[in-house]
mmCIF file of C-alpha atoms in Angstrom:
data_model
loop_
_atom_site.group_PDB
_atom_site.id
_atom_site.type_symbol
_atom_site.label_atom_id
_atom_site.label_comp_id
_atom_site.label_asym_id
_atom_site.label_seq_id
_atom_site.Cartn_x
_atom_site.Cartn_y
_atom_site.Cartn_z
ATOM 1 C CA UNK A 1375 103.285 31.868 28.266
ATOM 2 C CA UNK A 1376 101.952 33.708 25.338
ATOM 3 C CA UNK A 1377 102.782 33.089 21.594
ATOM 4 C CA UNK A 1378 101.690 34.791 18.181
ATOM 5 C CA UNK A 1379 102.573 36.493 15.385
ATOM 6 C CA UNK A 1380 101.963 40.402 15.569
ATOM 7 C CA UNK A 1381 99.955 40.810 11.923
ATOM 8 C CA UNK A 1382 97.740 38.082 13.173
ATOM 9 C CA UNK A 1383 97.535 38.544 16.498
ATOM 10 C CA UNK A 1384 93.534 38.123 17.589
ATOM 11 C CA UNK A 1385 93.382 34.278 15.285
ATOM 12 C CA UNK A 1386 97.016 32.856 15.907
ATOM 13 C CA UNK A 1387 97.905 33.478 19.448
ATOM 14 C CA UNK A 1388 98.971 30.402 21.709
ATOM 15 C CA UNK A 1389 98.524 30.242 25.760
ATOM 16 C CA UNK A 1390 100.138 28.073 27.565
ATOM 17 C CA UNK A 1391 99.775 27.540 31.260
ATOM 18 C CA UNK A 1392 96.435 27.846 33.373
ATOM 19 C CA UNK A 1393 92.740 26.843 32.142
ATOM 20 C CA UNK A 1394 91.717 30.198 32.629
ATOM 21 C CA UNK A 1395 94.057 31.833 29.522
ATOM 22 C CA UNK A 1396 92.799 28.949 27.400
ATOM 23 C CA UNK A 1397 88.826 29.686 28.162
ATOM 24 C CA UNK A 1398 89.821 33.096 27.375
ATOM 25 C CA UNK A 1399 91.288 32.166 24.647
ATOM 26 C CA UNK A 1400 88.492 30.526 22.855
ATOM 27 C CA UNK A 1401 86.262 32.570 23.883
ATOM 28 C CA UNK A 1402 87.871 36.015 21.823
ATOM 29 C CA UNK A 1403 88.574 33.812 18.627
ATOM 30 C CA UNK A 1404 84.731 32.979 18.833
ATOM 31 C CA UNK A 1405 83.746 36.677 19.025
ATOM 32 C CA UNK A 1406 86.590 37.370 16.397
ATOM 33 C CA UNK A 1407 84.890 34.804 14.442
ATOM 34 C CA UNK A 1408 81.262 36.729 14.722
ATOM 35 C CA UNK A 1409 82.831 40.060 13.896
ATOM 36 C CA UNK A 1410 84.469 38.819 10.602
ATOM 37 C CA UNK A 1411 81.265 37.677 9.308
ATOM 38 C CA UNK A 1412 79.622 40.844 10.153
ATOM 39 C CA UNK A 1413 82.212 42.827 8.542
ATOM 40 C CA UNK A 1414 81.742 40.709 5.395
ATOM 41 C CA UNK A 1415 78.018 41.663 5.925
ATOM 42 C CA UNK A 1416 78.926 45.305 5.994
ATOM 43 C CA UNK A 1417 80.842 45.114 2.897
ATOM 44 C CA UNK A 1418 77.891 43.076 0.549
ATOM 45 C CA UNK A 1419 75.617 45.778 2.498
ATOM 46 C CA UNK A 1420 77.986 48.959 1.338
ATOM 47 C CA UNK A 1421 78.172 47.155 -2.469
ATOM 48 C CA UNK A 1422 74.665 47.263 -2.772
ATOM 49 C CA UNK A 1423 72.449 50.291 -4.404
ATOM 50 C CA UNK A 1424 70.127 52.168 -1.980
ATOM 51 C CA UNK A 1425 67.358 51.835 -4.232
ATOM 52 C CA UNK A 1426 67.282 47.892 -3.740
ATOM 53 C CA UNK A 1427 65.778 47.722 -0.402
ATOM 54 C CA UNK A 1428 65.079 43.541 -0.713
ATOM 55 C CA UNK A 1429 68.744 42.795 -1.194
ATOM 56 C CA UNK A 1430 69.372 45.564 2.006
ATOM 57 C CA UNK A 1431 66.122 43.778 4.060
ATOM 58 C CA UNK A 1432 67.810 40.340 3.312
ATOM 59 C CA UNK A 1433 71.511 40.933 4.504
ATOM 60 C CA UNK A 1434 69.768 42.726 7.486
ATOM 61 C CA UNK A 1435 68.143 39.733 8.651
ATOM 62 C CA UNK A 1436 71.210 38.110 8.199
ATOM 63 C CA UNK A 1437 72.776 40.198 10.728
ATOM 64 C CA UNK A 1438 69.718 39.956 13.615
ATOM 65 C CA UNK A 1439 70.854 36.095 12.960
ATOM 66 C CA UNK A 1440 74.400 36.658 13.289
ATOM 67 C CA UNK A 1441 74.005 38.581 16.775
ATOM 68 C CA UNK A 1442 71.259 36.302 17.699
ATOM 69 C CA UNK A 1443 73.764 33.453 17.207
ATOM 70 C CA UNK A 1444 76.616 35.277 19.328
ATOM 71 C CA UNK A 1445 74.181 36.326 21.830
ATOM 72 C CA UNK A 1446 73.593 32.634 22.150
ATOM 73 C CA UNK A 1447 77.414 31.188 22.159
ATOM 74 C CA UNK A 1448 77.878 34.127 24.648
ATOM 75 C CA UNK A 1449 75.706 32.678 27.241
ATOM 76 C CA UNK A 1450 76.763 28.864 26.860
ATOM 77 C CA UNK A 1451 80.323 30.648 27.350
ATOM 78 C CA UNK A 1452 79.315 31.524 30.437
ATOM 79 C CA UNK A 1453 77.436 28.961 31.822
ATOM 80 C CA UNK A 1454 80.560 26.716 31.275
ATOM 81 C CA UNK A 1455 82.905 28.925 33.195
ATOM 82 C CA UNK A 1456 80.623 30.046 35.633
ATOM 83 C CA UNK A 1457 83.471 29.770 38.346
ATOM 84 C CA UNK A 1458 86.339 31.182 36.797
ATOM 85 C CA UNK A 1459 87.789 34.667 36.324
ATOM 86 C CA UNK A 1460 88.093 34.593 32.957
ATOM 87 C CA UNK A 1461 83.980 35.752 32.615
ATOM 88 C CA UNK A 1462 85.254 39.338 33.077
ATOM 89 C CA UNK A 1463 86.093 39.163 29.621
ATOM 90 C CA UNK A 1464 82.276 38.892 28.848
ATOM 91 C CA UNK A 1465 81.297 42.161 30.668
ATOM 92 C CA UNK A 1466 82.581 44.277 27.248
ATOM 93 C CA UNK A 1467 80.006 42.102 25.541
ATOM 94 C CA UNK A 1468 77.105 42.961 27.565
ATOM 95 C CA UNK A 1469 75.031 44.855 25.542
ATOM 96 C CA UNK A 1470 72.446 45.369 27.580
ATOM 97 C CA UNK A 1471 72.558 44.998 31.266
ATOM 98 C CA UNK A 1472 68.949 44.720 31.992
ATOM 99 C CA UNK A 1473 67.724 41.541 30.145
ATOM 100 C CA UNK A 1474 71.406 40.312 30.394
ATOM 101 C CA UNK A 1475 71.289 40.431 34.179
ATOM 102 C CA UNK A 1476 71.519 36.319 34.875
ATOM 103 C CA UNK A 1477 75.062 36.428 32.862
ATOM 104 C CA UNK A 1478 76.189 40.176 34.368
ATOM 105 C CA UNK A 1479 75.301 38.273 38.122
ATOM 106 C CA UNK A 1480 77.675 35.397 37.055
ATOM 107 C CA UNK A 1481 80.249 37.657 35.521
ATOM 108 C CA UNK A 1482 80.064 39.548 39.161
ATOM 109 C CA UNK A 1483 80.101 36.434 41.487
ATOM 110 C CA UNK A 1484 83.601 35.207 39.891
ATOM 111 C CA UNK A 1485 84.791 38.831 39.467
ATOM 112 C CA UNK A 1486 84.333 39.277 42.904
ATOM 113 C CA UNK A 1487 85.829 35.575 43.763
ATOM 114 C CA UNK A 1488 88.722 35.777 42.129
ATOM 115 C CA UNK A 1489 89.883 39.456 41.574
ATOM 116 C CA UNK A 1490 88.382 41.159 44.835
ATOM 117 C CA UNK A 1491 89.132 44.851 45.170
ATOM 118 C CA UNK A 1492 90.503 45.217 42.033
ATOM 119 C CA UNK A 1493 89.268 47.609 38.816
ATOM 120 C CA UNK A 1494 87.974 44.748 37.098
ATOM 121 C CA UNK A 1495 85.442 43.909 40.003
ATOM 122 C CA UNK A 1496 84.600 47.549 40.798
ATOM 123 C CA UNK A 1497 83.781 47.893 36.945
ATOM 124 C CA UNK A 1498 81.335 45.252 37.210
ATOM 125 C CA UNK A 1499 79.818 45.494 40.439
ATOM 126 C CA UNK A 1500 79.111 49.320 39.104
ATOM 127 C CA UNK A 1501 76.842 48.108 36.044
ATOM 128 C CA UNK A 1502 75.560 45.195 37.902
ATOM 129 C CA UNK A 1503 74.370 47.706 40.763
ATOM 130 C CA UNK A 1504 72.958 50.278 37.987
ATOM 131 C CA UNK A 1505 71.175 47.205 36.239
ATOM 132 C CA UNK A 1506 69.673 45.622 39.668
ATOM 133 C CA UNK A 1507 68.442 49.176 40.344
ATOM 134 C CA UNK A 1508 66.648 49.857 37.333
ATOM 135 C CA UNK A 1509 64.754 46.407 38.044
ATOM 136 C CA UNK A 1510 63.786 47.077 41.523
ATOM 137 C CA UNK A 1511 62.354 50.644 39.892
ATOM 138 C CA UNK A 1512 60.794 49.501 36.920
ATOM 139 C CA UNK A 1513 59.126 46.565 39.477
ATOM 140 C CA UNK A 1514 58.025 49.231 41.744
ATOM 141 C CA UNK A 1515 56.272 50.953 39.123
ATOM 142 C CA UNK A 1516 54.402 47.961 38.087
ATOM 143 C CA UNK A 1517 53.243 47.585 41.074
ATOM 144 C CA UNK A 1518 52.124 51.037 41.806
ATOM 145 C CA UNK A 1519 50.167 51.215 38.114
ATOM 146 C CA UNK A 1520 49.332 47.377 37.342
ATOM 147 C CA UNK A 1521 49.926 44.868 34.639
ATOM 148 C CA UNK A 1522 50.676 45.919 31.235
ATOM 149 C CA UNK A 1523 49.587 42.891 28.997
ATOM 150 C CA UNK A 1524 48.050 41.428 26.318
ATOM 151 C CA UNK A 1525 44.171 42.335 26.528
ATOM 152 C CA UNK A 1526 44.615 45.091 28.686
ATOM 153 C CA UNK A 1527 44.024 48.829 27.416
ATOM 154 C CA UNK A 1528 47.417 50.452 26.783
ATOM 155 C CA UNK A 1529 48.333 52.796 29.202
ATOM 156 C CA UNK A 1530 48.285 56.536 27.954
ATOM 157 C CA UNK A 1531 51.704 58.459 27.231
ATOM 158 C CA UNK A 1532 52.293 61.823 26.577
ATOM 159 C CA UNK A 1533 55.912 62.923 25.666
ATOM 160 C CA UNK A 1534 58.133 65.828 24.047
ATOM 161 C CA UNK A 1535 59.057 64.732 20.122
ATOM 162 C CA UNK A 1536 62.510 65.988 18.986
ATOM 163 C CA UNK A 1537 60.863 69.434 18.343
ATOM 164 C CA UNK A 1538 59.918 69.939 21.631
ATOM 165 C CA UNK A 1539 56.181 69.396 21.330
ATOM 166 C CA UNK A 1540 53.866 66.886 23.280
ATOM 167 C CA UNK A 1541 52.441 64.125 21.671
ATOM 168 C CA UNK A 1542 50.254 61.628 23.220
ATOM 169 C CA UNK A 1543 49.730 57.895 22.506
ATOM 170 C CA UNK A 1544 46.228 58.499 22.396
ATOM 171 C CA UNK A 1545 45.910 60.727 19.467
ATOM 172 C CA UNK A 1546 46.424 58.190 17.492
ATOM 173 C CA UNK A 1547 43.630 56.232 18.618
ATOM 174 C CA UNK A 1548 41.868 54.680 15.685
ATOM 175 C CA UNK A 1549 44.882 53.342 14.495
ATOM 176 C CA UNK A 1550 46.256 50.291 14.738
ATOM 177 C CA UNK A 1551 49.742 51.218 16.639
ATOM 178 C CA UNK A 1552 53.347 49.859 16.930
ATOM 179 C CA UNK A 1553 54.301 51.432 20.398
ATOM 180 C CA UNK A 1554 57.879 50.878 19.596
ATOM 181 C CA UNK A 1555 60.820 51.053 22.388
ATOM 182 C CA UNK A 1556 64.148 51.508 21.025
ATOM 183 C CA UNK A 1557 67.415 53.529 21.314
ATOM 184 C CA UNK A 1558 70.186 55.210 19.069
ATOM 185 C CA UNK A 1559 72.831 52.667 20.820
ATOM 186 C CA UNK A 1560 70.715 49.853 20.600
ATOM 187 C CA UNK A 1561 72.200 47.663 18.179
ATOM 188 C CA UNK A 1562 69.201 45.167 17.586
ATOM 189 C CA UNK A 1563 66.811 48.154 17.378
ATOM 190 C CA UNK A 1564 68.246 49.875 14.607
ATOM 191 C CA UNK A 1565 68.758 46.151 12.842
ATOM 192 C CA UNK A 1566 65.252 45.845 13.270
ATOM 193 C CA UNK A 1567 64.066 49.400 12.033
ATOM 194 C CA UNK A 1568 64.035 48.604 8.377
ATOM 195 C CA UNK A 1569 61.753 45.891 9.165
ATOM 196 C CA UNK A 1570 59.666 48.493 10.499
ATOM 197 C CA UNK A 1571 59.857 51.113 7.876
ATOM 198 C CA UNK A 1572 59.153 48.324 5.312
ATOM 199 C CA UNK A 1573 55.963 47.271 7.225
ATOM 200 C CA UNK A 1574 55.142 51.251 7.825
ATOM 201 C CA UNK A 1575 55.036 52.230 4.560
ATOM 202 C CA UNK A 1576 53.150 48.946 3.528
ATOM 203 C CA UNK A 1577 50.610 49.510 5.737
ATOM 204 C CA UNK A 1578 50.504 53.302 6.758
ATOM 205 C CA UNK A 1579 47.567 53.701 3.961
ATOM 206 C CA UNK A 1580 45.554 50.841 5.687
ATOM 207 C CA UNK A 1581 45.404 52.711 9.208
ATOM 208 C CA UNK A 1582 48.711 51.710 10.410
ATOM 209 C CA UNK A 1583 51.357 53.770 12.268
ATOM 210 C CA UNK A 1584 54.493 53.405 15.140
ATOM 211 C CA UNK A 1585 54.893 55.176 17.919
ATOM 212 C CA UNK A 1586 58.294 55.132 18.714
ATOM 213 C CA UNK A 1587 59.622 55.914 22.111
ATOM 214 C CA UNK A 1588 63.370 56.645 22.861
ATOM 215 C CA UNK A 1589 65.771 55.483 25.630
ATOM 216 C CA UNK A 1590 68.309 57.907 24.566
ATOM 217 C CA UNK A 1591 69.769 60.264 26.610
ATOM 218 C CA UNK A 1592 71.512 62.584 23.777
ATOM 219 C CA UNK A 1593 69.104 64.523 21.819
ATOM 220 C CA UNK A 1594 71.393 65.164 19.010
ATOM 221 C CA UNK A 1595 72.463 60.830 18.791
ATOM 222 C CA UNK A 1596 68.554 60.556 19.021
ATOM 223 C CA UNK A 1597 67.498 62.863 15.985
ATOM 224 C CA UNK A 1598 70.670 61.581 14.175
ATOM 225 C CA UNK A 1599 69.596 57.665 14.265
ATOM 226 C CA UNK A 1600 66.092 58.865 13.308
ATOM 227 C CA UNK A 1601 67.481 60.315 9.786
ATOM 228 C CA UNK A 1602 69.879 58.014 9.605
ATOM 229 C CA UNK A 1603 67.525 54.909 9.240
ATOM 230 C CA UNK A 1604 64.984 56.825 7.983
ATOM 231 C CA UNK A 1605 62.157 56.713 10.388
ATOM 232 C CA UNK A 1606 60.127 58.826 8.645
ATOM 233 C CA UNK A 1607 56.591 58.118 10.646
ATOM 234 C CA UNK A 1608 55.885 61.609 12.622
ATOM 235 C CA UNK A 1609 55.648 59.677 15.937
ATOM 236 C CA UNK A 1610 58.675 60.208 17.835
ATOM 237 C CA UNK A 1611 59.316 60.958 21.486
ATOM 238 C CA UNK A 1612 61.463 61.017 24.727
ATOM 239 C CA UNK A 1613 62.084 61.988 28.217
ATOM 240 C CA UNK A 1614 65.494 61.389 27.155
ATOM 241 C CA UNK A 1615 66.214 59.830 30.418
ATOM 242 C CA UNK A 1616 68.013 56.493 29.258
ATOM 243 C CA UNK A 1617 67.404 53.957 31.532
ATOM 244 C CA UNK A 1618 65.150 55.731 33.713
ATOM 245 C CA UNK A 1619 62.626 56.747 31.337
ATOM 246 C CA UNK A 1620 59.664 57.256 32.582
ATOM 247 C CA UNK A 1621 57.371 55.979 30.003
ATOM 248 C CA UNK A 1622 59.865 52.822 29.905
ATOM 249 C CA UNK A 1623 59.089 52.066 33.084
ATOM 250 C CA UNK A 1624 55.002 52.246 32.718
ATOM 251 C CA UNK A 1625 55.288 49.700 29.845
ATOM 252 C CA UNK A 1626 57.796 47.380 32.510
ATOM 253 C CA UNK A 1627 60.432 47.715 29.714
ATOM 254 C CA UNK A 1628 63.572 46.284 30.753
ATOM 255 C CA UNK A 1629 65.335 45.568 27.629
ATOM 256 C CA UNK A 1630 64.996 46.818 24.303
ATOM 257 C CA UNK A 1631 63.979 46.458 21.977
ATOM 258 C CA UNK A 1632 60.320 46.144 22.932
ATOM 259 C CA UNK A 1633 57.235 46.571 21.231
ATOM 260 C CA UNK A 1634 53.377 46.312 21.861
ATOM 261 C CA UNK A 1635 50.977 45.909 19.261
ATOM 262 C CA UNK A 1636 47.578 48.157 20.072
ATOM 263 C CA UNK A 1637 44.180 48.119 18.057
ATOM 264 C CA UNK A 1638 42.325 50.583 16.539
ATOM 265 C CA UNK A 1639 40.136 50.553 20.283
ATOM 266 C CA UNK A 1640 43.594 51.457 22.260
ATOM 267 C CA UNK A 1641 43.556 47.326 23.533
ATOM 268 C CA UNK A 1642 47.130 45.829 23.539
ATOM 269 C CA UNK A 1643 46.573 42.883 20.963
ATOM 270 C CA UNK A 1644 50.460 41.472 20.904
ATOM 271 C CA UNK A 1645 53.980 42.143 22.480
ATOM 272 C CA UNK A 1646 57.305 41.828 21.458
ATOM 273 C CA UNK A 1647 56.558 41.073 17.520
ATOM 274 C CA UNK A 1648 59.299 41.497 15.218
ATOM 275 C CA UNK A 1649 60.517 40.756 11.675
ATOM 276 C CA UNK A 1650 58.298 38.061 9.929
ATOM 277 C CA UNK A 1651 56.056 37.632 12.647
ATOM 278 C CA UNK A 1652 54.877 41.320 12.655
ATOM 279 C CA UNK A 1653 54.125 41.571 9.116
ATOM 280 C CA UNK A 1654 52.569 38.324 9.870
ATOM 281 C CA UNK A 1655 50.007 40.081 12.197
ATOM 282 C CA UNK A 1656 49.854 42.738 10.577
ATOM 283 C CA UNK A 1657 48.555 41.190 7.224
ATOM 284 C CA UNK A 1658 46.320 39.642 9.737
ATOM 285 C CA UNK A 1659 44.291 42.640 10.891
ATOM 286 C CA UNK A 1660 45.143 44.510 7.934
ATOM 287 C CA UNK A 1661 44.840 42.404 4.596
#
């Protein structure tokens, strides 16, 4: 049995009967609870001027901590109902199937257990296929070109930027270089690009640039996310082939976002350094 009042319907509502409603149950107040205090986030972000990029930076990083923190209560939700049906209500949360594979596997198994032939586990056995095939690719191509790590020389790219012309990693050899993996749908990539403009314009006088690399598939949501955050470096491209870009799957990049860190000599020097800890290096190598 169900209970609530209609104006308040996502907070209030009562469930009586099996486990299963009251798991799912707690579980949608918790993400209610993470989407009110981004919406508050939104509003102190829409009240403040343009021009005062600390106070923007600051309720920015406020938000990577906010999804970090869901990301987080997500997982425990579904390691404690690892055997129940009421994980399907996870899969809309799954922002990103590749480095979320462990949960999406769980979601399937109980899917499949306890709602077999039904929408709900046709839905998920879809993206878990899609996701499992991506990693048996990207796996393959490691194999077939070797290691990409720390140490190593950074493997050459050469892609189309939104204009149509081809623009190689290389050129910019000399440089230290961000090689930045991100999409327009990605929503901790574009939380994280004002970090990286910040750092950019700090540093672009001091040899530093980003080479940013897409895993769009729409040219036009592509371009648009570039002006929108204003990722005003020159150094954009794509295959726009989503999750089966190509140059994604020389750099074994199975989540985004994902970035290497390359010297001035073309050597990969870091991985996967964001917010404080790449200005960190940064100020490191740069002064």
């Amino acid at each position: 049995m169900i209970n609530g009042s209609f104006n308040n319907w996502a907070r209030d509502y009562q469930v009586s009967g099996t486990g299963h409603s009251t798991a799912i149950r707690s579980y949608l107040l918790m993400r209610q609870n993470f989407t009110d205090k981004i919406t508050v986030l939104k509003s102190e972000l829409a009240a403040i001027p343009k021009s005062d990029k600390a106070k923007q930076d600051a309720i920015n990083e406020k938000g990577m901590a906010i999804q970090e923190e869901f990301v987080a209560a997500r997982n425990a939700f579904v390691k404690e109902n690892d055997d129940t049906p009421a994980l399907y209500i996870v899969l809309q949360d799954i922002y990103d199937p590749i480095s979320d594979i462990e949960q999406l596997k769980a979601i399937g198994k109980a899917t499949n257990k306890y709602l077999p032939n039904s929408m709900f586990s046709e839905q998920v056995n879809a993206v878990l296929s899609q996701a499992e095939q991506q990693i048996a690719y990207t796996e393959q191509m490691n194999s077939a070109q070797g290691a990409v790590g720390i140490g190593k020389p950074a493997p050459d790219l050469n892609f189309a930027t939104p204009e149509g012309k081809m623009l190689s990693l290389s050129s910019l050899k000399g440089k230290v270089i961000l090689l930045d993996f991100w999409a327009s749908w990605c929503k901790p990539c574009r939380m994280e690009n004002p970090n990286v403009v910040k750092l950019y314009n700090e540093y672009k006088d001091k040899g530093f640039t980003v080479y940013s690399v897409s895993l769009d598939n729409n040219k036009a949501q592509w371009i648009n996310a570039i002006q929108a955050d204003g990722l005003i470096w020159p150094n954009h491209v794509s295959d726009l082939g989503g999750w089966n870009s190509v140059p994604a799957a020389i750099y074994s990049v199975n989540s985004i976002p994902q970035t290497y860190l390359i010297d001035a000599d073309g050597t990969i020097i870091a991985k996967d350094l964001r917010g404080q800890d790449l200005a960190n290096k940064l100020k490191e190598i740069l002064g």
